[in-house]
Coordinates of C-alpha atoms (C1' of nucleotides) in Angstrom, one line a residue:
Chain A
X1 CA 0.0 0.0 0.0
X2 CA 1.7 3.6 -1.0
X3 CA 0.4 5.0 2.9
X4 CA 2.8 2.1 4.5
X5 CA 5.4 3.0 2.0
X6 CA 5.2 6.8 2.7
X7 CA 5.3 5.9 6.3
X8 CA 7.8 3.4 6.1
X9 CA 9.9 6.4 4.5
X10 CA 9.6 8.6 7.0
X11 CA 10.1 6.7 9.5
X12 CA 13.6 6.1 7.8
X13 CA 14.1 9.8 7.4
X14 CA 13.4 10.4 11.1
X15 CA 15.6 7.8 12.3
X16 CA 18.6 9.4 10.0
X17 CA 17.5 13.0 10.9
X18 CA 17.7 12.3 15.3
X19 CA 21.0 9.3 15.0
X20 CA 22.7 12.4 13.1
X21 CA 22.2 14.3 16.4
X22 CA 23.1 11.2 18.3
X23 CA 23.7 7.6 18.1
X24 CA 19.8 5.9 18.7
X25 CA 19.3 2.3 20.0
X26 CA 16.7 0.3 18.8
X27 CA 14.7 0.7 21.9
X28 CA 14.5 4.5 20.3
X29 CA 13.9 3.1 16.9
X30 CA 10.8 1.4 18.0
X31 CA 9.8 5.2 19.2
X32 CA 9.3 6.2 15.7
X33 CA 6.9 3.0 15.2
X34 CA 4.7 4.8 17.4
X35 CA 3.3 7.8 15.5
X36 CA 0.3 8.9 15.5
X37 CA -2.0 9.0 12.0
X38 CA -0.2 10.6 9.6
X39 CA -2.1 13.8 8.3
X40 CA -1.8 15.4 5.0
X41 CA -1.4 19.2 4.9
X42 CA -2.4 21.1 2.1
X43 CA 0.1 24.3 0.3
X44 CA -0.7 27.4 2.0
X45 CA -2.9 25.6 5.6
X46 CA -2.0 26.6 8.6
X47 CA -0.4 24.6 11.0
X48 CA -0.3 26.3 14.3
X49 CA -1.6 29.5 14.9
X50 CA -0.1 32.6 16.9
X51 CA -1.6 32.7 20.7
X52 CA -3.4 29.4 20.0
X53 CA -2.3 26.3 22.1
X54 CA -0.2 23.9 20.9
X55 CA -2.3 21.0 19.7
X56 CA 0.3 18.2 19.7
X57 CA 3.6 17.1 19.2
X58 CA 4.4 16.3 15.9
X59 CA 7.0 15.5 13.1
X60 CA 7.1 16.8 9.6
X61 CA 8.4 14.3 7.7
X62 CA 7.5 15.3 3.7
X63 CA 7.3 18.9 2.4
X64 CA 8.5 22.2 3.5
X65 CA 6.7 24.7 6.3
X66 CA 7.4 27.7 7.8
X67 CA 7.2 29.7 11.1
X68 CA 6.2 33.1 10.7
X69 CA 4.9 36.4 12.3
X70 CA 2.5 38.8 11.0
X71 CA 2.6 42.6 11.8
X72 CA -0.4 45.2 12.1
X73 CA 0.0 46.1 8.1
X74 CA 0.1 42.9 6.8
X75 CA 4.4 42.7 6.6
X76 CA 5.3 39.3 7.4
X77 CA 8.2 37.5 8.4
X78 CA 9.2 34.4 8.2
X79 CA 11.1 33.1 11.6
X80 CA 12.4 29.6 10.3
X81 CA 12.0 27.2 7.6
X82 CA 10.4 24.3 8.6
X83 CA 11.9 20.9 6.4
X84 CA 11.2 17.0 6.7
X85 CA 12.5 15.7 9.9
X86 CA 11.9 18.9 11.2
X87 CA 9.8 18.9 14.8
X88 CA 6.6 21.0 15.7
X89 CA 5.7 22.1 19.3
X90 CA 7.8 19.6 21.5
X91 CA 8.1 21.1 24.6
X92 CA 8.2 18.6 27.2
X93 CA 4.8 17.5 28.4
X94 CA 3.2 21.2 28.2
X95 CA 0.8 22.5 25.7
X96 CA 1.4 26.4 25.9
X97 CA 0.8 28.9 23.4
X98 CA 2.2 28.9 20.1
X99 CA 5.3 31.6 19.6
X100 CA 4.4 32.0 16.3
X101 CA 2.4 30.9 13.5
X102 CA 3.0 28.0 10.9
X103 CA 2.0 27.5 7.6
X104 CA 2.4 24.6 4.8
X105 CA 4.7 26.2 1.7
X106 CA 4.2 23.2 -0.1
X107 CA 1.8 19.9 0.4
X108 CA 3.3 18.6 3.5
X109 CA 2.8 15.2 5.7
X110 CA 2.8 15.6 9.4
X111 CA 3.1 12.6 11.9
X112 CA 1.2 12.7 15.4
X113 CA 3.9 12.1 18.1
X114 CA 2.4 11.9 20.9
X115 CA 2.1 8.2 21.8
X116 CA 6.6 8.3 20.9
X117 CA 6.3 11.8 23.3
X118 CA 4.2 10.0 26.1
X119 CA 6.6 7.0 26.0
X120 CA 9.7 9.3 26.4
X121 CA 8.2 11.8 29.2
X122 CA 7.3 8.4 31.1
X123 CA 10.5 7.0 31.2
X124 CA 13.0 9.3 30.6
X125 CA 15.2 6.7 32.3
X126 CA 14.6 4.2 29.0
X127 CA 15.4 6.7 26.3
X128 CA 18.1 8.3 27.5
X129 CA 19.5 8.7 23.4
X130 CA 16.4 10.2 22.0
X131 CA 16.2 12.5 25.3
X132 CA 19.6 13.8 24.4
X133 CA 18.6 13.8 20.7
X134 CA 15.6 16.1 21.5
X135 CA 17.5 18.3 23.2
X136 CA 20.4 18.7 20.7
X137 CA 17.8 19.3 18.1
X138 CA 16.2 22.1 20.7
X139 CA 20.2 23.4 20.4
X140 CA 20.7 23.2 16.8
X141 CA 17.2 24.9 16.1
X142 CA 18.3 28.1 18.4
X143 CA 21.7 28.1 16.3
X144 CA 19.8 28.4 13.2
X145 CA 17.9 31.2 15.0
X146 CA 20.6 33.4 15.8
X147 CA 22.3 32.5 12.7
X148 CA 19.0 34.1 11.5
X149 CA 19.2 37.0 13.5
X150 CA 23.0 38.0 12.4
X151 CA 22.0 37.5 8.8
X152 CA 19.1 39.7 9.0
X153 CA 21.2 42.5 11.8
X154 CA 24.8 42.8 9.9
X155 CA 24.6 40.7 6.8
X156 CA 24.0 42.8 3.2
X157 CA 21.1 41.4 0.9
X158 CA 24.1 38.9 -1.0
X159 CA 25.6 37.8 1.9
X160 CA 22.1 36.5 3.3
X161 CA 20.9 35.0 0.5
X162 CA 24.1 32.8 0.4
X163 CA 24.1 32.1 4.3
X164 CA 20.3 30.7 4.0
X165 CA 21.0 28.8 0.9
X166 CA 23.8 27.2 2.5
X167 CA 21.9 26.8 5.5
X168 CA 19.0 25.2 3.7
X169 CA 21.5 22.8 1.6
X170 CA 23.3 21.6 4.9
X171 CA 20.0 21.1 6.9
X172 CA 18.6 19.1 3.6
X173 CA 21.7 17.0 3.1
X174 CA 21.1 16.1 7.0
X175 CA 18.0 13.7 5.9
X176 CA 19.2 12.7 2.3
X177 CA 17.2 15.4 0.0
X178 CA 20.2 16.8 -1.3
X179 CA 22.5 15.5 -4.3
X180 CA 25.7 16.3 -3.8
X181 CA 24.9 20.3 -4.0
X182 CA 21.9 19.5 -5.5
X183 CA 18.6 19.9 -3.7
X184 CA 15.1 20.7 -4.5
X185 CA 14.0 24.3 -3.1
X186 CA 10.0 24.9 -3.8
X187 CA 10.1 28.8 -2.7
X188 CA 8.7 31.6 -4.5
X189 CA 11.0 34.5 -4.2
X190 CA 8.6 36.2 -2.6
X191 CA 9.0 33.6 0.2
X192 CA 12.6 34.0 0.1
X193 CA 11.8 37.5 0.5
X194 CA 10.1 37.2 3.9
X195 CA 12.9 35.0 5.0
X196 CA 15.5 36.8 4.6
X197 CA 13.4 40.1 5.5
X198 CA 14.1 41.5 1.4
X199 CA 12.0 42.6 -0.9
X200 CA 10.7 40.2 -3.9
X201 CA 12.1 42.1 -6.4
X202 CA 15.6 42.6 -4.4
X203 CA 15.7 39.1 -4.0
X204 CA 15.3 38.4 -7.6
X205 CA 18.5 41.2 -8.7
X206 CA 20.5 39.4 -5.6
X207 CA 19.7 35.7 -7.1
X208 CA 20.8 36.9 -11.0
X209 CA 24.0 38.3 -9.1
X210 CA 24.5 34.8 -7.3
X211 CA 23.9 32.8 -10.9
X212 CA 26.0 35.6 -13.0
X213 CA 28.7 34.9 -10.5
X214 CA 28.3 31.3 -11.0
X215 CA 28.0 30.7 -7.8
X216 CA 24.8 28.7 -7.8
X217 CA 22.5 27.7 -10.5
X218 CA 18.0 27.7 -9.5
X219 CA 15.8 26.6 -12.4
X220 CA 12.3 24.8 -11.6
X221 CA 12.3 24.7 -8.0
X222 CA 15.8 23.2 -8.0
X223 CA 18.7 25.0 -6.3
X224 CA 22.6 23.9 -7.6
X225 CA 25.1 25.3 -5.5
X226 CA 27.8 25.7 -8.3
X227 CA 30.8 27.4 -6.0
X228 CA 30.4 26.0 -2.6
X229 CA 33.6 27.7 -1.4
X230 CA 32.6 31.2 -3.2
X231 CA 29.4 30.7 -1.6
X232 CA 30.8 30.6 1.8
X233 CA 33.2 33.6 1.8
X234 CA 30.0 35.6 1.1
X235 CA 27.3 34.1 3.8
X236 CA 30.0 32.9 6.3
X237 CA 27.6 30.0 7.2
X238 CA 28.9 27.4 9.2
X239 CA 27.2 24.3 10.1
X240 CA 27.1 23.1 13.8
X241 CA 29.8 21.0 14.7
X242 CA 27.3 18.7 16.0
X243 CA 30.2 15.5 16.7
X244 CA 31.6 18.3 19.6
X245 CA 28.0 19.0 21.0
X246 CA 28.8 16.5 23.2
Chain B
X1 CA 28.7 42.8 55.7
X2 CA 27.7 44.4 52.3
X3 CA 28.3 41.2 50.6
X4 CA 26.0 39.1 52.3
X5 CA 23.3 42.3 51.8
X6 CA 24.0 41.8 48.0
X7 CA 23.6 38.4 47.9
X8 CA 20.1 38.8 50.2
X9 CA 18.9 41.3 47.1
X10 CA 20.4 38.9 44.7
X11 CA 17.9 36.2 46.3
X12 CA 15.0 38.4 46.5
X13 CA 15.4 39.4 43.0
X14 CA 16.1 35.8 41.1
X15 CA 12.7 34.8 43.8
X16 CA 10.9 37.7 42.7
X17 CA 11.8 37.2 38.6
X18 CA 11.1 33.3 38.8
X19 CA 7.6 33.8 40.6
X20 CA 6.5 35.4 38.2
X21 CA 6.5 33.0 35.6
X22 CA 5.0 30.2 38.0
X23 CA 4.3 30.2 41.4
X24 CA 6.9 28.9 43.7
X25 CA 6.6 27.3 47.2
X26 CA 9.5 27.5 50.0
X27 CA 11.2 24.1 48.8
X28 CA 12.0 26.4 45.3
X29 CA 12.8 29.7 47.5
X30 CA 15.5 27.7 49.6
X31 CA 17.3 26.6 46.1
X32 CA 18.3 30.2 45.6
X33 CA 19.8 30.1 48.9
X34 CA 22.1 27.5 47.5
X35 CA 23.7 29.4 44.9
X36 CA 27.6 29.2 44.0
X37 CA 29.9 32.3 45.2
X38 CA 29.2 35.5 43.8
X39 CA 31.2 36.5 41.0
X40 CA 31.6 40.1 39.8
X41 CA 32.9 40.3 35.9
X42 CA 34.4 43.8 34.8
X43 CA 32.6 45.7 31.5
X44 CA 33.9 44.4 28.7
X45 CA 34.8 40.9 30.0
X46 CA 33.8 38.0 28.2
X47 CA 31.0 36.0 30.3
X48 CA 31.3 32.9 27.3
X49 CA 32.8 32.8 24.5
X50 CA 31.2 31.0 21.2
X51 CA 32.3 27.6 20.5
X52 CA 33.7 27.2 23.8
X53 CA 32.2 24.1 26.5
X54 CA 29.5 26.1 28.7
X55 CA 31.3 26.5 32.5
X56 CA 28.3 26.1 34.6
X57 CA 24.6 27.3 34.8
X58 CA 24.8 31.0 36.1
X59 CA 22.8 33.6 36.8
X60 CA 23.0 37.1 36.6
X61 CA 21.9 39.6 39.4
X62 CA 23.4 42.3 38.5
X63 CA 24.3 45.2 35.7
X64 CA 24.1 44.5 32.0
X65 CA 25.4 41.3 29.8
X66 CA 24.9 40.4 25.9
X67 CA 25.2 37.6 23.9
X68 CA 26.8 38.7 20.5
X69 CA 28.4 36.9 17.3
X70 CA 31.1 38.3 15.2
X71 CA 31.4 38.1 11.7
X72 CA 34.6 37.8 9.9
X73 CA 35.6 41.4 9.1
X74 CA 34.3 42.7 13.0
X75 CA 31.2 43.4 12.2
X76 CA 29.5 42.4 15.5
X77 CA 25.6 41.3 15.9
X78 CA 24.2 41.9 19.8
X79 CA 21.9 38.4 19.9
X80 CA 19.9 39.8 22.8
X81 CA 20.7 41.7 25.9
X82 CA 21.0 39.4 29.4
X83 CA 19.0 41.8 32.4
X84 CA 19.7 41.2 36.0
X85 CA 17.5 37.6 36.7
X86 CA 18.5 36.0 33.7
X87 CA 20.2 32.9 33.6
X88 CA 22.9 32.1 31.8
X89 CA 23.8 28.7 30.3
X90 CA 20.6 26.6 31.6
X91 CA 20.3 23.1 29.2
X92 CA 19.5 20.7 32.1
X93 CA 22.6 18.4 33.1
X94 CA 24.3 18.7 29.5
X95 CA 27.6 21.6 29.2
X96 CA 27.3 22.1 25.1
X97 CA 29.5 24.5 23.2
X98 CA 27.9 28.0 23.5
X99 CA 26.8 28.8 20.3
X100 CA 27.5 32.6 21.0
X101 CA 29.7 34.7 22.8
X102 CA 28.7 36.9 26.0
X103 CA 30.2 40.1 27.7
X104 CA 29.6 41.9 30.6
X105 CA 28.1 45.6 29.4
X106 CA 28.2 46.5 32.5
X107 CA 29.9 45.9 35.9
X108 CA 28.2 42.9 36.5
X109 CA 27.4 40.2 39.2
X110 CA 26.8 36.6 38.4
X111 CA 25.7 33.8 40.6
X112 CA 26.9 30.1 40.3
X113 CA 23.9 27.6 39.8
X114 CA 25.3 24.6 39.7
X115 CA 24.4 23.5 43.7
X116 CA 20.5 24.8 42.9
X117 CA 20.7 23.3 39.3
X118 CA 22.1 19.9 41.0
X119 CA 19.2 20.0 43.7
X120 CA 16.8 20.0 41.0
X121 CA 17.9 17.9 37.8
X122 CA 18.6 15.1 41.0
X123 CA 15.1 15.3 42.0
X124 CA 12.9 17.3 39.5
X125 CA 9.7 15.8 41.1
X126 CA 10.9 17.6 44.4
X127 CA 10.9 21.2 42.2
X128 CA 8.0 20.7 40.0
X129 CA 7.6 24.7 40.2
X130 CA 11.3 25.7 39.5
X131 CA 11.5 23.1 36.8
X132 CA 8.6 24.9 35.1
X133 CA 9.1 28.5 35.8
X134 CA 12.6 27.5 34.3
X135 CA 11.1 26.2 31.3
X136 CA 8.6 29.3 31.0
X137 CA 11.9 31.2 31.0
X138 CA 13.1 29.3 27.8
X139 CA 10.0 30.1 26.1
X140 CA 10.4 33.5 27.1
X141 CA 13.6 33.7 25.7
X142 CA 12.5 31.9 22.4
X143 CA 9.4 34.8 22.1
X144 CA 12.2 37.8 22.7
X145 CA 14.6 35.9 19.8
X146 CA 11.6 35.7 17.2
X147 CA 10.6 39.1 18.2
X148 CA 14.1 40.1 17.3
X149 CA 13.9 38.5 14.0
X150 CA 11.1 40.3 12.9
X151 CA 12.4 43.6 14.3
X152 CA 14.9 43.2 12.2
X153 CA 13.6 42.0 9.4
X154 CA 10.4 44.0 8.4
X155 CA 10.4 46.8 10.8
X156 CA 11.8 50.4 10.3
X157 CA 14.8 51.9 12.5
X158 CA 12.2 53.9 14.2
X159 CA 10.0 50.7 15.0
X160 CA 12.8 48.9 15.8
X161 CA 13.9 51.0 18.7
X162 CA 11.0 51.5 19.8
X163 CA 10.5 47.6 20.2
X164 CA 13.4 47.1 21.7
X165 CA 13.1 50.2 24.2
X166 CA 9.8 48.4 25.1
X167 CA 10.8 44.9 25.4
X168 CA 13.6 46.6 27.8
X169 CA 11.1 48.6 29.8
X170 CA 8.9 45.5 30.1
X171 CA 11.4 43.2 31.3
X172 CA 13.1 45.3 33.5
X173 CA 10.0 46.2 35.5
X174 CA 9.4 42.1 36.0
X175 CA 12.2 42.2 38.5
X176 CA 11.5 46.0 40.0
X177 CA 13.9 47.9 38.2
X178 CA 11.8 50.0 36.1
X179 CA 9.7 53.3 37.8
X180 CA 6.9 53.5 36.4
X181 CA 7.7 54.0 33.2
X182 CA 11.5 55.3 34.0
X183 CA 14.4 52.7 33.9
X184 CA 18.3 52.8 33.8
X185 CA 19.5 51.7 30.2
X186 CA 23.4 52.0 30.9
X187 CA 24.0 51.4 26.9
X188 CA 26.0 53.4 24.6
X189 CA 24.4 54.0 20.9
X190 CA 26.9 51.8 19.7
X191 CA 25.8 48.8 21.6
X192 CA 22.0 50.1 20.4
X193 CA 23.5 49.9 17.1
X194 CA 24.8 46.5 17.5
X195 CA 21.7 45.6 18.9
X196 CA 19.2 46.7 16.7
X197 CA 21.6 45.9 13.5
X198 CA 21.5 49.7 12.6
X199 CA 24.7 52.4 12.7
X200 CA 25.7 54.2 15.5
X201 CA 24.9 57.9 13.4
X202 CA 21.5 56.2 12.5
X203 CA 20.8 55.1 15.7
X204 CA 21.4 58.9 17.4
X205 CA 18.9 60.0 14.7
X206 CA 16.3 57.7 15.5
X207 CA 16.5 58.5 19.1
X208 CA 17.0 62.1 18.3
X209 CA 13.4 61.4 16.5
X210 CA 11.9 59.7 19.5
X211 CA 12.5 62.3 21.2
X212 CA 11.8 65.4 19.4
X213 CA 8.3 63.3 19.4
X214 CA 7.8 63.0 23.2
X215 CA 7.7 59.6 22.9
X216 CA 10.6 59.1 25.4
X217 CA 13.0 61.0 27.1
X218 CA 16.8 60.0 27.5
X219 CA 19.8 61.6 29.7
X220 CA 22.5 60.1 31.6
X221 CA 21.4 57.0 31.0
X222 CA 18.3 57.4 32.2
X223 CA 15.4 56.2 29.7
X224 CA 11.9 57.6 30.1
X225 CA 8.9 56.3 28.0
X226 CA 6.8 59.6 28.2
X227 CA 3.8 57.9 25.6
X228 CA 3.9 54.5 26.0
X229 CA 0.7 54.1 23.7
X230 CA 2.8 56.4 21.1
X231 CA 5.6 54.2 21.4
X232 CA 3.5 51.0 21.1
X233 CA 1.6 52.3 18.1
X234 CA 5.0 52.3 16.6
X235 CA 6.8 49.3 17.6
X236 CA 3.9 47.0 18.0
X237 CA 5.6 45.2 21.2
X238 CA 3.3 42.7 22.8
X239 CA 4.6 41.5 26.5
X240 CA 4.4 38.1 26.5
X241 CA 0.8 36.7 28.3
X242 CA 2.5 34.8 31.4
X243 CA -1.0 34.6 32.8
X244 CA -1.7 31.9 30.0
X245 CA 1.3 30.0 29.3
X246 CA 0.1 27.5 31.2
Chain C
dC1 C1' 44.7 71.1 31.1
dG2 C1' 44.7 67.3 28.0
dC3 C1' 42.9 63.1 26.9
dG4 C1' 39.5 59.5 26.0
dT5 C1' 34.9 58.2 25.2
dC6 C1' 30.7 59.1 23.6
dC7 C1' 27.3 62.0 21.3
dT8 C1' 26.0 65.0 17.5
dT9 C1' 26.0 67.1 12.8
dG10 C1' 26.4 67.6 7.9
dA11 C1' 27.3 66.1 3.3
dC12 C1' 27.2 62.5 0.5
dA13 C1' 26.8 57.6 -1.4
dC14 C1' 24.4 53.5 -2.2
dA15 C1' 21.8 49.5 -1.0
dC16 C1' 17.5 48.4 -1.0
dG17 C1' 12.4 49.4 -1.5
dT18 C1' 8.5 50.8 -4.4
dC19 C1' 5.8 51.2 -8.4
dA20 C1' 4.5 49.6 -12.7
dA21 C1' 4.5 46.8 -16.6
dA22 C1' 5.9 43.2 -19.3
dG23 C1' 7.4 38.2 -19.9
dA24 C1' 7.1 33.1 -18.8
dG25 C1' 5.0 29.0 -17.6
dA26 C1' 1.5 25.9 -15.8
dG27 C1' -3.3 24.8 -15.6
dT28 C1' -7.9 25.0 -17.1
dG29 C1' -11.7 24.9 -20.1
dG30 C1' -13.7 25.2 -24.4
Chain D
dC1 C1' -5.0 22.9 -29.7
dC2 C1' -5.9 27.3 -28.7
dA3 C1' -7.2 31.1 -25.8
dC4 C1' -7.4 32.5 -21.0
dT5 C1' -6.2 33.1 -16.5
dC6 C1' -3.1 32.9 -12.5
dT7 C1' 0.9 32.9 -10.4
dC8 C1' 5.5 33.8 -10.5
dT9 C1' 9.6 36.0 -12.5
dT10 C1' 12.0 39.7 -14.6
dT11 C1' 13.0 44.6 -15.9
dG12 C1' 13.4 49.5 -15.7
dA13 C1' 12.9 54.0 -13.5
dC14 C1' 12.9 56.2 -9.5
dG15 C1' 12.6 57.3 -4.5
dT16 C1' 14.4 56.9 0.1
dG17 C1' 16.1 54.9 4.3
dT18 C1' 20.1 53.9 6.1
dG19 C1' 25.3 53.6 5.9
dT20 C1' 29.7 56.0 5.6
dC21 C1' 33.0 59.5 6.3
dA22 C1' 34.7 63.2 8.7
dA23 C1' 34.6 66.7 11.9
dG24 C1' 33.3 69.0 15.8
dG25 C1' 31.1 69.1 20.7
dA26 C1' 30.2 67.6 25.3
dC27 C1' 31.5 65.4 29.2
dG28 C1' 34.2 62.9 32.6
dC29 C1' 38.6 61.8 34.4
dG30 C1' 43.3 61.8 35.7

DNA sequence: CGCGTCCTTGACACACGTCAAAGAGAGTGG
DNA sequence: CCACTCTCTTTGACGTGTGTCAAGGACGCG
């Protein structure tokens, strides 16, 4: 049946996505056996809203999301990109109001985890890998969030956009949806925009600079990074030395 | 001995700031009596330095701190300003690499928590309050970093100072250092600048604007917010609703 | 008094935003 | 298979918010 094969994918992408973080047993394995109903979100949904309680713990494991805040006029800004693997609301045991909103970019798949959270919160004591996995994955997400806020404080429109693309092709190679320097990127520029707090049409001028440089290549929703050296002397993006993060 | 008065206000302080995130009983007030040996850090010196193993759980009781990143050519990004109550390096038993630096702004006081933080990661049933003010206080912080990130990337220098001037205001009145609407802001505009990822000359207009507006006042490192509903109109700063994080 | 640090100003440059309109593709329906 | 529409990208012209440079105050401190 394609639903047990989706599942049985994700599954696999979780288990690469938390053993990167730290080495899992199979007791933790077995967690990710335990997921709720998977439930289909459609482009553009909502997925948690600002001031709203968390609903559930849960996993995204297909499509990409976002987090994002809306001002009185309607300017909106993306907080953090939300990719497979990625978690939603885990915060121990409590349910307390959302920080932001979410939203579905593309058609996404979300996994209930709360019968795997309910096991782990039990007995902390019997999943003492996938604890320190959840924690490190807490660490690594408030890395990419003042990554974020250097990018957007001292960082010029070029240097940005080459910071989130690297950031984007590190955090995609991390669960095996990049080639090489190949990876699929279904954003609008107009999302890029929000995310890296441009304008669409700056974005657009800053991407022709990034491809007339040949430093990357972006036709039909799929990003090439041509010059991964040239690419990091602009953004200065360095991924987490996660093997030191003890 | 003026030490041991320091140390009572320290107490009364870290109480005060930590109750009112969750209530706590007298088994969580007697944790703050068993707190490490003061240790005062000159302006300028470094609290933690990026990259570097985390020394122990702290917290700060007095004067100014900030957690900052550096770029490659100097430019410098302030991450967020540490107040007198916050804590410093909190991520239950684990000591990660910081993932940014810190500096005292400030003469400063900081408080060892390891003996408290041992009491309570020994026994967490025993603390059920402190364990959850502690993680209301990591949500707090995770609400002032995505406020930061759309500060600074979809409001205008005006709205960002105003925001920030705000969040100040507002968190320095949770632990009784705010009159009214009157509170010490021992910053240069450099450290504004670095702060709300503007330039110094910018920075003196926008506060030069602020003022000539009556929406604050500002000598001697004395900030006043003279319109508070002016100032909101413009920065759109929502405190956080403590009341119904749960 | 002289020095250092910080604030303030003015003139100027430029990165980025805004506005408006024209392509380019992907679907859709006839 | 061709309009037709929608969304998204691309371009140009132009405006402006913010940065940069450079110099001069103000103030505290030794």
């Amino acid at each position: 049946m394609i639903q047990e094969d989706a599942l049985e994918r994700a599954r696999a992408l979780l288990i690469r996505r938390y053993s990167a973080l730290t080495p899992l047993e199979n007791a933790d394995h077995a967690l990710f056996t335990r997921l709720g109903p998977p439930e289909p979100v459609a482009r553009g949904r909502e997925i948690a809203i600002e001031g709203m309680p968390i609903r559930s713990p849960r996993f995204l494991v297909s499509g990409w999301a976002c987090r994002f805040r809306l001002l009185g006029d309607g300017r909106r800004k993306i907080v953090s990109f939300l990719l497979p693997g990625d978690a939603i609301g885990i915060c121990g045991r409590a349910r307390p109001l959302a920080l932001c909103s979410a939203a579905a970019l593309t058609e996404c798949l979300l996994l209930n985890g709360s019968p795997a959270f309910d096991d782990i919160w039990d007995d902390a004591q019997a999943h003492p890998n996938m604890v320190e996995a959840l924690r490190l994955a807490g660490a690594l997400d408030e890395k990419l969030l003042l990554d974020h806020i250097v990018r957007l404080g001292r960082q010029t429109a070029l240097e940005r956009m080459s910071h989130l693309l690297l950031e984007l092709h590190w955090r995609l190679s991390q669960v095996g949806l990049a080639n090489d320097w190949a990876f699929r990127l279904p954003l609008t520029q107009e999302l890029l925009a929000d995310g890296t707090g441009l304008s669409v049409v700056h974005v657009n001028r800053t991407l022709q600079q990034l491809r007339k440089a040949k430093l990357i290549d972006w036709r039909q929703q799929t990003c090439i990074i041509l010059d991964p050296e040239g690419l990091r002397g602009l953004g200065e993006f360095a991924p987490p030395r996660l093997s030191e993060w003890v």
